[in-house]
PDB file of C-alpha atoms in Angstrom:
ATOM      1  CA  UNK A1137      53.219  46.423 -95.393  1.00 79.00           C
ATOM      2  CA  UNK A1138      51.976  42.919 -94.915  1.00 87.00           C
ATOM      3  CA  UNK A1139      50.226  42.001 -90.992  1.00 85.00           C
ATOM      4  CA  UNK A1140      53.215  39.613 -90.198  1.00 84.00           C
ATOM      5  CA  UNK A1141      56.077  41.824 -90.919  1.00 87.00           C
ATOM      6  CA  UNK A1142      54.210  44.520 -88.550  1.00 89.00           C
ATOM      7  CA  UNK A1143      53.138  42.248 -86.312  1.00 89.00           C
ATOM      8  CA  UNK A1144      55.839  39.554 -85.750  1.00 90.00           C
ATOM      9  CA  UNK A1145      56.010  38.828 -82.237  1.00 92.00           C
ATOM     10  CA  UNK A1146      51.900  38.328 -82.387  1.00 92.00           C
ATOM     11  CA  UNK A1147      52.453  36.292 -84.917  1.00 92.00           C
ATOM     12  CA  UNK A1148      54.804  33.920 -83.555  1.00 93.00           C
ATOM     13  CA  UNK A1149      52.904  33.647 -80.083  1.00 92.00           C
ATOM     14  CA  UNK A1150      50.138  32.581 -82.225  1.00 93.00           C
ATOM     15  CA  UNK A1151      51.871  30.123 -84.080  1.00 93.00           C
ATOM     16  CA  UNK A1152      53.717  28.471 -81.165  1.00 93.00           C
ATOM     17  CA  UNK A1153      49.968  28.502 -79.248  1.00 89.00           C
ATOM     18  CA  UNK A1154      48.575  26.489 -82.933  1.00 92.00           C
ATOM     19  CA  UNK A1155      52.191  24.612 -82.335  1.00 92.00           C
ATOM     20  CA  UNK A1156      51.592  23.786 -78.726  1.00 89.00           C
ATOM     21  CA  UNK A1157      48.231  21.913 -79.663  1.00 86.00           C
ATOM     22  CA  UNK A1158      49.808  18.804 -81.167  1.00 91.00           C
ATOM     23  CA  UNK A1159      51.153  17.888 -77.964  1.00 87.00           C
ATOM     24  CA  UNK A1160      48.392  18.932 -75.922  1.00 82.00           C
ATOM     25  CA  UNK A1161      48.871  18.065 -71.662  1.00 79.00           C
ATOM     26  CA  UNK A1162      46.064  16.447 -69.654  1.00 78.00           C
ATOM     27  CA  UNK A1163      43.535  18.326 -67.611  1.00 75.00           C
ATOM     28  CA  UNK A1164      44.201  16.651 -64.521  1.00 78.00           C
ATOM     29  CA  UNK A1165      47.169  14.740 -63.175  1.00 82.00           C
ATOM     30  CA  UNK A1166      47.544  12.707 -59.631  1.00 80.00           C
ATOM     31  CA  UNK A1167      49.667  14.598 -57.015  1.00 82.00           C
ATOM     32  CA  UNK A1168      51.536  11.393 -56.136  1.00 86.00           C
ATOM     33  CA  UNK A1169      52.619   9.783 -59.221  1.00 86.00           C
ATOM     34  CA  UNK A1170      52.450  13.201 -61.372  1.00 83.00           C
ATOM     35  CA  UNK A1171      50.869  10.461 -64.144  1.00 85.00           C
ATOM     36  CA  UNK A1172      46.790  11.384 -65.692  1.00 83.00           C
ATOM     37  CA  UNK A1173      44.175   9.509 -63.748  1.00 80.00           C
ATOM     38  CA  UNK A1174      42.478   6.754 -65.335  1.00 76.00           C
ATOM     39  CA  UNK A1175      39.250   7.233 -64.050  1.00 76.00           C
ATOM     40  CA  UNK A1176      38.685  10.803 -63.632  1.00 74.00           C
ATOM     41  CA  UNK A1177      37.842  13.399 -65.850  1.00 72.00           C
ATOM     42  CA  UNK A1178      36.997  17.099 -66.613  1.00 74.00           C
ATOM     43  CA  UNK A1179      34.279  18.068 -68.542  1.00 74.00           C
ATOM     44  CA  UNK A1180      34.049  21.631 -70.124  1.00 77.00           C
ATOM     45  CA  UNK A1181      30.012  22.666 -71.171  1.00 79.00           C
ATOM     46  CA  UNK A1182      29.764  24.996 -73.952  1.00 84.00           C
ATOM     47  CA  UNK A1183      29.092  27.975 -72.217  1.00 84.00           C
ATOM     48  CA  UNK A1184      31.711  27.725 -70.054  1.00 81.00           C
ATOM     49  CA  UNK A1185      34.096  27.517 -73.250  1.00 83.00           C
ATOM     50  CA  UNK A1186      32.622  30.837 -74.154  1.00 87.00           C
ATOM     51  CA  UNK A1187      32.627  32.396 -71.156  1.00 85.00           C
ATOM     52  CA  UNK A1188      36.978  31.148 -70.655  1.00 84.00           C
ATOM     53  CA  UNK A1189      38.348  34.814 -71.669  1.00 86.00           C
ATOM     54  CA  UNK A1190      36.518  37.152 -69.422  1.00 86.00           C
ATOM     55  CA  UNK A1191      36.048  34.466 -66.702  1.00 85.00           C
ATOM     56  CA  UNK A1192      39.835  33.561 -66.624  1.00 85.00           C
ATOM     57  CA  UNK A1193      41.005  37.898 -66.672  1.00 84.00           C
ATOM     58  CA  UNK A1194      38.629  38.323 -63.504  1.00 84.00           C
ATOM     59  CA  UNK A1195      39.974  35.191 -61.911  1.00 85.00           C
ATOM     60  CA  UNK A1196      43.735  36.427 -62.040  1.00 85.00           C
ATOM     61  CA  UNK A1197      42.219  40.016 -61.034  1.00 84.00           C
ATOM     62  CA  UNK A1198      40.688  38.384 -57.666  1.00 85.00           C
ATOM     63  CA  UNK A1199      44.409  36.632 -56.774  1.00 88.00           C
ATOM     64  CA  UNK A1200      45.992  40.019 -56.938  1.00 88.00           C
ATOM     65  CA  UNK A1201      47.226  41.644 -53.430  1.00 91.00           C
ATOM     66  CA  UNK A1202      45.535  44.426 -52.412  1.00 90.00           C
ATOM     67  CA  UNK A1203      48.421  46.425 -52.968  1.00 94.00           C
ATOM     68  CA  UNK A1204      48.541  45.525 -56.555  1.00 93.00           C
ATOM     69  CA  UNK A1205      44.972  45.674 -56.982  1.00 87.00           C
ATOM     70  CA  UNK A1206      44.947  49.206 -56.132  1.00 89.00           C
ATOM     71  CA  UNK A1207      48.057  50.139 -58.239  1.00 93.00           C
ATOM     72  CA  UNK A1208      46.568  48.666 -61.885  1.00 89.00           C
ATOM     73  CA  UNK A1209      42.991  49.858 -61.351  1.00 86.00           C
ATOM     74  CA  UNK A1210      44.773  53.465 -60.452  1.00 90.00           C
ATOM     75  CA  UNK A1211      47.135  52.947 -63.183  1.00 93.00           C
ATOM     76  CA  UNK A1212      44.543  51.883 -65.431  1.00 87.00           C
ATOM     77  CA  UNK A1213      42.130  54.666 -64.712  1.00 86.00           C
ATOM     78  CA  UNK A1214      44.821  57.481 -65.119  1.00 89.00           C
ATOM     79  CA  UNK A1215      45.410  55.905 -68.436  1.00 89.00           C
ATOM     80  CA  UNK A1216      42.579  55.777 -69.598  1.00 84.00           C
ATOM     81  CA  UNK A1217      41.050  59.032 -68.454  1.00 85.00           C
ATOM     82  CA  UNK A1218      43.971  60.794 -70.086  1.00 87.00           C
ATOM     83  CA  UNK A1219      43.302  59.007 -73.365  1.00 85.00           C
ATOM     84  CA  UNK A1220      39.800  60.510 -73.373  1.00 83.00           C
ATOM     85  CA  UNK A1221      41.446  63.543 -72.558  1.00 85.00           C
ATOM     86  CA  UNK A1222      44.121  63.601 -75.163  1.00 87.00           C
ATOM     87  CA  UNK A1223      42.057  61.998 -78.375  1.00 86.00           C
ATOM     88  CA  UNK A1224      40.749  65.410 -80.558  1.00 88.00           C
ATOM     89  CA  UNK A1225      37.272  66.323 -80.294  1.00 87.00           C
ATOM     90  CA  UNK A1226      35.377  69.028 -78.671  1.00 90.00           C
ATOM     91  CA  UNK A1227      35.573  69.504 -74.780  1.00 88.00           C
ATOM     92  CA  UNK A1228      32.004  68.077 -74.377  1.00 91.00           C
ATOM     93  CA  UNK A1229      33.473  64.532 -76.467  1.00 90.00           C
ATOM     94  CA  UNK A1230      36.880  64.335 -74.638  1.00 88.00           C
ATOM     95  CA  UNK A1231      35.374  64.557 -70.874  1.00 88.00           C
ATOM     96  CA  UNK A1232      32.767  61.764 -72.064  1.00 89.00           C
ATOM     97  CA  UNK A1233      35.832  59.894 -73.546  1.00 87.00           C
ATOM     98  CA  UNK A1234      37.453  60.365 -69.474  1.00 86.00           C
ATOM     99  CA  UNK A1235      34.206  59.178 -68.022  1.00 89.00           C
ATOM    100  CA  UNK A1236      33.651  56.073 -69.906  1.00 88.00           C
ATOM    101  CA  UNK A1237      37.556  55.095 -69.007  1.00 84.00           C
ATOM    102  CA  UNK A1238      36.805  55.623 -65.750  1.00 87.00           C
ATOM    103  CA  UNK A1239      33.207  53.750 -66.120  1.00 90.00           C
ATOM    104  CA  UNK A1240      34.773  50.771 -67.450  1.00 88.00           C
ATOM    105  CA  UNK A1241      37.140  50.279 -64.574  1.00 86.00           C
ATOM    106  CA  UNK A1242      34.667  50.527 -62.036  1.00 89.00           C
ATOM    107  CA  UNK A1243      32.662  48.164 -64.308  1.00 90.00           C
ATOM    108  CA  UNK A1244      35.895  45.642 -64.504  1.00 86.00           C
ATOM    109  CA  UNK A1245      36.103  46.310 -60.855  1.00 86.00           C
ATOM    110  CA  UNK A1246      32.406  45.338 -59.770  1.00 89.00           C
ATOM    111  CA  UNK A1247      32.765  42.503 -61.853  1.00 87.00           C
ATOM    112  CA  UNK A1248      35.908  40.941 -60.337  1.00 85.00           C
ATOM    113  CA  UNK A1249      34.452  41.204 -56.962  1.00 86.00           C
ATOM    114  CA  UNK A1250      30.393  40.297 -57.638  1.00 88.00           C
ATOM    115  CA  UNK A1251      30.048  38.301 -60.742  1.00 83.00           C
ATOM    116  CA  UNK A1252      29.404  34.376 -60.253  1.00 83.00           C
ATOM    117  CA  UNK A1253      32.457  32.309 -62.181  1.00 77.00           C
ATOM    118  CA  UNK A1254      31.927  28.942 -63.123  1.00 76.00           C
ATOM    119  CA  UNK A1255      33.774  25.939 -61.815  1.00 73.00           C
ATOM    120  CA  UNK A1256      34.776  23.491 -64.126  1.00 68.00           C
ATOM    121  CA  UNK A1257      32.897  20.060 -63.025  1.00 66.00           C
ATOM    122  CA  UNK A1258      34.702  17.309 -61.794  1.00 64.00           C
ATOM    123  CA  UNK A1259      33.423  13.595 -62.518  1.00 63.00           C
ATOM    124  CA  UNK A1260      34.665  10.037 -62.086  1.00 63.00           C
ATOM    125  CA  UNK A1261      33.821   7.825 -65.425  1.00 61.00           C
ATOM    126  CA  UNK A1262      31.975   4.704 -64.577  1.00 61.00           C
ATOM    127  CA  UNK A1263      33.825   1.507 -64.834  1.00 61.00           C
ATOM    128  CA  UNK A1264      33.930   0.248 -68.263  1.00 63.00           C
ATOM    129  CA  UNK A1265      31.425  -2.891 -68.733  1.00 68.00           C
ATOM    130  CA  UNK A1266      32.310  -6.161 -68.404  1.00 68.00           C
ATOM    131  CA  UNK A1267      31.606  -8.075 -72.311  1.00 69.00           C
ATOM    132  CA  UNK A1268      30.133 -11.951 -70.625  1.00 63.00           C
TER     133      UNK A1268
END
């Protein structure tokens, strides 16, 4: 069975995120007029480009209630513990399995709270020149 007919609904978020490019939004619009500045402009380094995914999961983790917070890391944990519970394996495997579930949400959860994320910069473009 081909990838698209198992996977259709992936396959048409993709293609409507590949669609979505051609009419691409600006970074940064004025509050007043709703129009793009003309003279301001965001600029995007490499690394933070790279770092987008992780950086932009830990940033919607830190807006969460606390509430919430406490009901998907709890969620998540039983989850995943039980996973490494219920795969096969000897008794030794699946407990290691349970531990590293509940490892990486304590990871995840360290993370979100102590990890530096970066800002993206801000800058006004200089005035083009004047041709005398």
């Amino acid at each position: 069975m081909s990838p698209v007919r198992r996977h259709p609904i992936a396959f048409a978020l993709a293609a409507l995120v590949v669609l979505s490019a051609l009419w691409p939004l600006p970074p940064l619009l004025d509050a007043v007029t709703g129009a793009p500045p003309g003279d301001a402009d965001l600029t995007r380094p490499f690394l933070y480009l790279v770092e987008a995914p992780v950086t932009n999961v830990l940033d919607a983790l830190t807006f969460l209630s606390l509430a919430r917070a406490q009901a998907l890391v709890a969620t998540w944990v039983a989850a995943l513990v039980l996973w490494g519970l219920l795969r096969a394996g000897s008794w030794r495997l699946r407990m290691g399995r349970a531990a590293l579930g509940f490892g990486t949400m304590l990871f995840l959860v360290a993370a979100t709270l102590v990890l530096p994320r970066p800002v993206t910069p801000r800058g006004i473009r200089p005035p083009p020149r004047r041709r005398t």
